[in-house]
Amino acid sequence: FKDGQPWKDKGRVRKGWCGHSGAYTQWADANGDGTADMLCDDTNGDHWVYLFRDGAPWSTPGRVKRDWCGHSGARTNHPDTNGDGIADMTCDDEDGKHWVYLFNDQGKPATDKGMVLDGWCGHSNARTHWADVSGVMCSCQNGAAQAGCGDPTTNRCASCNAGFHLSNNNCVANACSCSGGTAVT
């Protein structure tokens, strides 16, 4: 897709991958290069990554994790949970438990954050969907998470390490905090 419209039909890009019992394919940017990659997760708790370039399979780290999120009622998703521009791996189950595994820029799980929430979204027929719904208005070039940027006059963080934000081309202190990065103009 380009500008919200189908751009180039690449046809079938892969055959015979992620077709085993209990497997499901998802798409997310697993290495932070700006291109959606093909991810395979199964109900046994095994996970594979196939990195893409220009709409075609490029490289595969293969099976990147075993025996994670394979318990009854669990499902794996791949949101960017820490704002670094790389899709991470989450596990949500029917009991309202939620785990996070951060990915690195090689498309592999790197840091197990463990269970991050318990007892939320565990009621009958519930299913968790991950999304950025905070409406944070500022951003950093390194994709670092920001906080405190709800002021509608604030459009981008400037010198986030120092706690500044950009407002009408002026640096204004203490309205935004980021964990590194430089202004996005």
mmCIF file of C-alpha atoms in Angstrom:
data_model
loop_
_atom_site.group_PDB
_atom_site.id
_atom_site.type_symbol
_atom_site.label_atom_id
_atom_site.label_comp_id
_atom_site.label_asym_id
_atom_site.label_seq_id
_atom_site.Cartn_x
_atom_site.Cartn_y
_atom_site.Cartn_z
ATOM 1 C CA PHE A 1 0.000 0.000 0.000
ATOM 2 C CA LYS A 2 1.058 3.574 -0.661
ATOM 3 C CA ASP A 3 -0.970 6.587 0.450
ATOM 4 C CA GLY A 4 -3.702 4.200 1.616
ATOM 5 C CA GLN A 5 -4.142 2.594 -1.808
ATOM 6 C CA PRO A 6 -2.956 -0.733 -3.225
ATOM 7 C CA TRP A 7 0.363 0.086 -4.863
ATOM 8 C CA LYS A 8 1.998 -2.996 -6.284
ATOM 9 C CA ASP A 9 0.678 -6.547 -6.366
ATOM 10 C CA LYS A 10 3.552 -8.798 -5.311
ATOM 11 C CA GLY A 11 1.425 -11.923 -5.668
ATOM 12 C CA ARG A 12 2.041 -14.857 -3.353
ATOM 13 C CA VAL A 13 5.210 -14.102 -1.430
ATOM 14 C CA ARG A 14 5.612 -17.374 0.450
ATOM 15 C CA LYS A 15 4.115 -20.853 0.272
ATOM 16 C CA GLY A 16 4.216 -23.636 2.835
ATOM 17 C CA TRP A 17 5.290 -21.423 5.735
ATOM 18 C CA CYS A 18 3.233 -21.262 8.933
ATOM 19 C CA GLY A 19 0.695 -23.795 7.743
ATOM 20 C CA HIS A 20 0.945 -26.319 10.555
ATOM 21 C CA SER A 21 -1.890 -27.090 12.970
ATOM 22 C CA GLY A 22 -2.568 -24.279 15.443
ATOM 23 C CA ALA A 23 -0.411 -21.771 13.538
ATOM 24 C CA TYR A 24 -1.476 -18.273 12.544
ATOM 25 C CA THR A 25 0.351 -15.610 10.537
ATOM 26 C CA GLN A 26 0.579 -11.993 11.623
ATOM 27 C CA TRP A 27 2.353 -8.972 10.121
ATOM 28 C CA ALA A 28 4.413 -6.413 12.059
ATOM 29 C CA ASP A 29 7.762 -4.628 11.764
ATOM 30 C CA ALA A 30 9.880 -7.057 13.802
ATOM 31 C CA ASN A 31 13.245 -5.346 13.185
ATOM 32 C CA GLY A 32 12.346 -1.639 12.999
ATOM 33 C CA ASP A 33 13.258 -1.079 9.336
ATOM 34 C CA GLY A 34 9.827 0.326 8.466
ATOM 35 C CA THR A 35 8.691 -2.781 6.551
ATOM 36 C CA ALA A 36 6.105 -5.249 7.819
ATOM 37 C CA ASP A 37 7.569 -8.681 8.431
ATOM 38 C CA MET A 38 5.759 -12.027 8.463
ATOM 39 C CA LEU A 39 5.381 -13.621 11.883
ATOM 40 C CA CYS A 40 4.187 -17.100 12.697
ATOM 41 C CA ASP A 41 2.860 -17.970 16.133
ATOM 42 C CA ASP A 42 1.244 -21.220 17.162
ATOM 43 C CA THR A 43 -0.870 -22.539 19.994
ATOM 44 C CA ASN A 44 2.085 -24.614 21.273
ATOM 45 C CA GLY A 45 3.955 -21.400 22.140
ATOM 46 C CA ASP A 46 6.463 -21.452 19.275
ATOM 47 C CA HIS A 47 7.275 -18.322 17.242
ATOM 48 C CA TRP A 48 9.010 -17.715 13.890
ATOM 49 C CA VAL A 49 10.016 -14.538 12.030
ATOM 50 C CA TYR A 50 10.485 -13.931 8.300
ATOM 51 C CA LEU A 51 11.978 -10.497 7.589
ATOM 52 C CA PHE A 52 10.806 -8.686 4.438
ATOM 53 C CA ARG A 53 12.327 -6.080 2.096
ATOM 54 C CA ASP A 54 10.495 -4.420 -0.775
ATOM 55 C CA GLY A 55 7.464 -6.630 -0.229
ATOM 56 C CA ALA A 56 9.352 -9.909 -0.513
ATOM 57 C CA PRO A 57 10.859 -12.411 1.939
ATOM 58 C CA TRP A 58 14.450 -11.387 2.615
ATOM 59 C CA SER A 59 15.924 -13.203 5.615
ATOM 60 C CA THR A 60 14.670 -15.473 8.345
ATOM 61 C CA PRO A 61 16.031 -15.822 11.843
ATOM 62 C CA GLY A 62 13.761 -18.909 11.911
ATOM 63 C CA ARG A 63 12.179 -20.038 15.143
ATOM 64 C CA VAL A 64 12.953 -17.247 17.589
ATOM 65 C CA LYS A 65 11.167 -18.518 20.706
ATOM 66 C CA ARG A 66 9.836 -21.839 22.014
ATOM 67 C CA ASP A 67 7.323 -22.638 24.726
ATOM 68 C CA TRP A 68 6.130 -19.057 25.332
ATOM 69 C CA CYS A 69 2.406 -18.255 25.337
ATOM 70 C CA GLY A 70 1.265 -21.773 24.533
ATOM 71 C CA HIS A 71 -1.087 -22.325 27.441
ATOM 72 C CA SER A 72 -4.834 -22.829 27.014
ATOM 73 C CA GLY A 73 -6.721 -19.630 26.162
ATOM 74 C CA ALA A 74 -3.573 -17.653 25.270
ATOM 75 C CA ARG A 75 -2.889 -15.668 22.102
ATOM 76 C CA THR A 76 0.247 -13.900 20.875
ATOM 77 C CA ASN A 77 0.182 -10.416 19.342
ATOM 78 C CA HIS A 78 2.953 -8.116 18.068
ATOM 79 C CA PRO A 79 2.458 -4.463 19.078
ATOM 80 C CA ASP A 80 5.313 -2.030 19.700
ATOM 81 C CA THR A 81 4.957 -1.917 23.492
ATOM 82 C CA ASN A 82 7.892 0.373 24.291
ATOM 83 C CA GLY A 83 7.746 2.894 21.423
ATOM 84 C CA ASP A 84 11.100 1.998 19.859
ATOM 85 C CA GLY A 85 9.651 1.326 16.390
ATOM 86 C CA ILE A 86 10.102 -2.449 16.703
ATOM 87 C CA ALA A 87 7.145 -4.787 17.170
ATOM 88 C CA ASP A 88 7.379 -6.758 20.384
ATOM 89 C CA MET A 89 5.644 -9.986 21.380
ATOM 90 C CA THR A 90 2.754 -10.012 23.820
ATOM 91 C CA CYS A 91 0.793 -12.854 25.350
ATOM 92 C CA ASP A 92 -2.768 -12.325 26.525
ATOM 93 C CA ASP A 93 -4.965 -15.031 28.003
ATOM 94 C CA GLU A 94 -8.603 -15.573 28.909
ATOM 95 C CA ASP A 95 -7.814 -15.143 32.611
ATOM 96 C CA GLY A 96 -6.805 -11.502 32.074
ATOM 97 C CA LYS A 97 -3.054 -12.061 32.319
ATOM 98 C CA HIS A 98 -0.685 -10.198 30.001
ATOM 99 C CA TRP A 99 3.031 -10.743 29.303
ATOM 100 C CA VAL A 100 5.530 -8.774 27.195
ATOM 101 C CA TYR A 101 8.728 -9.855 25.433
ATOM 102 C CA LEU A 102 10.676 -6.986 23.817
ATOM 103 C CA PHE A 103 12.249 -7.631 20.396
ATOM 104 C CA ASN A 104 15.623 -6.303 19.198
ATOM 105 C CA ASP A 105 16.533 -4.905 15.767
ATOM 106 C CA GLN A 106 17.424 -8.395 14.526
ATOM 107 C CA GLY A 107 13.785 -9.500 14.722
ATOM 108 C CA LYS A 108 14.364 -11.649 17.810
ATOM 109 C CA PRO A 109 13.023 -11.626 21.370
ATOM 110 C CA ALA A 110 15.597 -9.931 23.610
ATOM 111 C CA THR A 111 14.120 -8.861 26.959
ATOM 112 C CA ASP A 112 11.446 -10.772 28.857
ATOM 113 C CA LYS A 113 9.406 -8.194 30.810
ATOM 114 C CA GLY A 114 7.359 -10.982 32.366
ATOM 115 C CA MET A 115 3.740 -10.547 33.382
ATOM 116 C CA VAL A 116 2.873 -6.862 33.122
ATOM 117 C CA LEU A 117 -0.815 -6.995 34.079
ATOM 118 C CA ASP A 118 -3.118 -9.460 35.817
ATOM 119 C CA GLY A 119 -6.888 -9.461 36.108
ATOM 120 C CA TRP A 120 -7.643 -7.100 33.208
ATOM 121 C CA CYS A 121 -9.792 -8.101 30.217
ATOM 122 C CA GLY A 122 -10.430 -11.595 31.502
ATOM 123 C CA HIS A 123 -14.215 -11.622 31.456
ATOM 124 C CA SER A 124 -16.278 -13.956 29.270
ATOM 125 C CA ASN A 125 -15.681 -13.568 25.508
ATOM 126 C CA ALA A 126 -13.056 -10.844 26.072
ATOM 127 C CA ARG A 127 -10.089 -10.414 23.736
ATOM 128 C CA THR A 128 -7.235 -7.957 24.144
ATOM 129 C CA HIS A 129 -6.160 -5.647 21.312
ATOM 130 C CA TRP A 130 -3.052 -3.491 21.713
ATOM 131 C CA ALA A 131 -3.027 0.082 20.342
ATOM 132 C CA ASP A 132 -1.686 3.551 21.112
ATOM 133 C CA VAL A 133 -4.818 5.297 22.336
ATOM 134 C CA SER A 134 -3.215 7.968 24.544
ATOM 135 C CA GLY A 135 -3.085 10.572 21.785
ATOM 136 C CA VAL A 136 0.408 11.678 22.744
ATOM 137 C CA MET A 137 1.305 14.458 20.354
ATOM 138 C CA CYS A 138 5.099 14.627 20.485
ATOM 139 C CA SER A 139 7.665 12.176 19.239
ATOM 140 C CA CYS A 140 11.409 11.607 19.130
ATOM 141 C CA GLN A 141 13.495 10.508 16.167
ATOM 142 C CA ASN A 142 14.606 7.410 18.023
ATOM 143 C CA GLY A 143 11.001 6.356 18.654
ATOM 144 C CA ALA A 144 11.451 6.590 22.431
ATOM 145 C CA ALA A 145 8.379 6.724 24.620
ATOM 146 C CA GLN A 146 7.163 10.152 25.686
ATOM 147 C CA ALA A 147 5.026 11.355 28.563
ATOM 148 C CA GLY A 148 3.201 14.549 29.432
ATOM 149 C CA CYS A 149 2.620 15.832 25.903
ATOM 150 C CA GLY A 150 -1.128 16.350 25.953
ATOM 151 C CA ASP A 151 -0.945 20.125 25.395
ATOM 152 C CA PRO A 152 -2.590 20.786 21.992
ATOM 153 C CA THR A 153 -0.072 23.564 21.240
ATOM 154 C CA THR A 154 2.793 21.113 21.561
ATOM 155 C CA ASN A 155 3.618 19.366 18.320
ATOM 156 C CA ARG A 156 7.084 17.845 18.672
ATOM 157 C CA CYS A 157 9.659 17.320 21.405
ATOM 158 C CA ALA A 158 12.871 19.290 21.096
ATOM 159 C CA SER A 159 15.908 18.239 23.091
ATOM 160 C CA CYS A 160 13.846 15.690 25.003
ATOM 161 C CA ASN A 161 16.751 14.708 27.211
ATOM 162 C CA ALA A 162 16.592 18.196 28.707
ATOM 163 C CA GLY A 163 12.791 18.069 29.084
ATOM 164 C CA PHE A 164 11.907 20.631 26.402
ATOM 165 C CA HIS A 165 9.221 20.677 23.719
ATOM 166 C CA LEU A 166 8.726 22.745 20.594
ATOM 167 C CA SER A 167 5.870 25.273 20.620
ATOM 168 C CA ASN A 168 5.588 27.865 17.813
ATOM 169 C CA ASN A 169 9.249 27.246 16.938
ATOM 170 C CA ASN A 170 10.311 28.068 20.500
ATOM 171 C CA CYS A 171 11.778 25.690 23.052
ATOM 172 C CA VAL A 172 9.510 25.488 26.090
ATOM 173 C CA ALA A 173 10.641 23.584 29.186
ATOM 174 C CA ASN A 174 8.995 20.785 31.162
ATOM 175 C CA ALA A 175 5.978 19.968 28.993
ATOM 176 C CA CYS A 176 7.414 16.787 27.541
ATOM 177 C CA SER A 177 9.755 14.067 28.693
ATOM 178 C CA CYS A 178 11.372 11.434 26.499
ATOM 179 C CA SER A 179 13.985 8.777 27.021
ATOM 180 C CA GLY A 180 16.485 10.124 24.499
ATOM 181 C CA GLY A 181 16.231 11.334 20.958
ATOM 182 C CA THR A 182 16.206 14.624 19.150
ATOM 183 C CA ALA A 183 13.512 16.845 17.748
ATOM 184 C CA VAL A 184 11.370 15.648 14.885
ATOM 185 C CA THR A 185 10.638 18.715 12.747
#
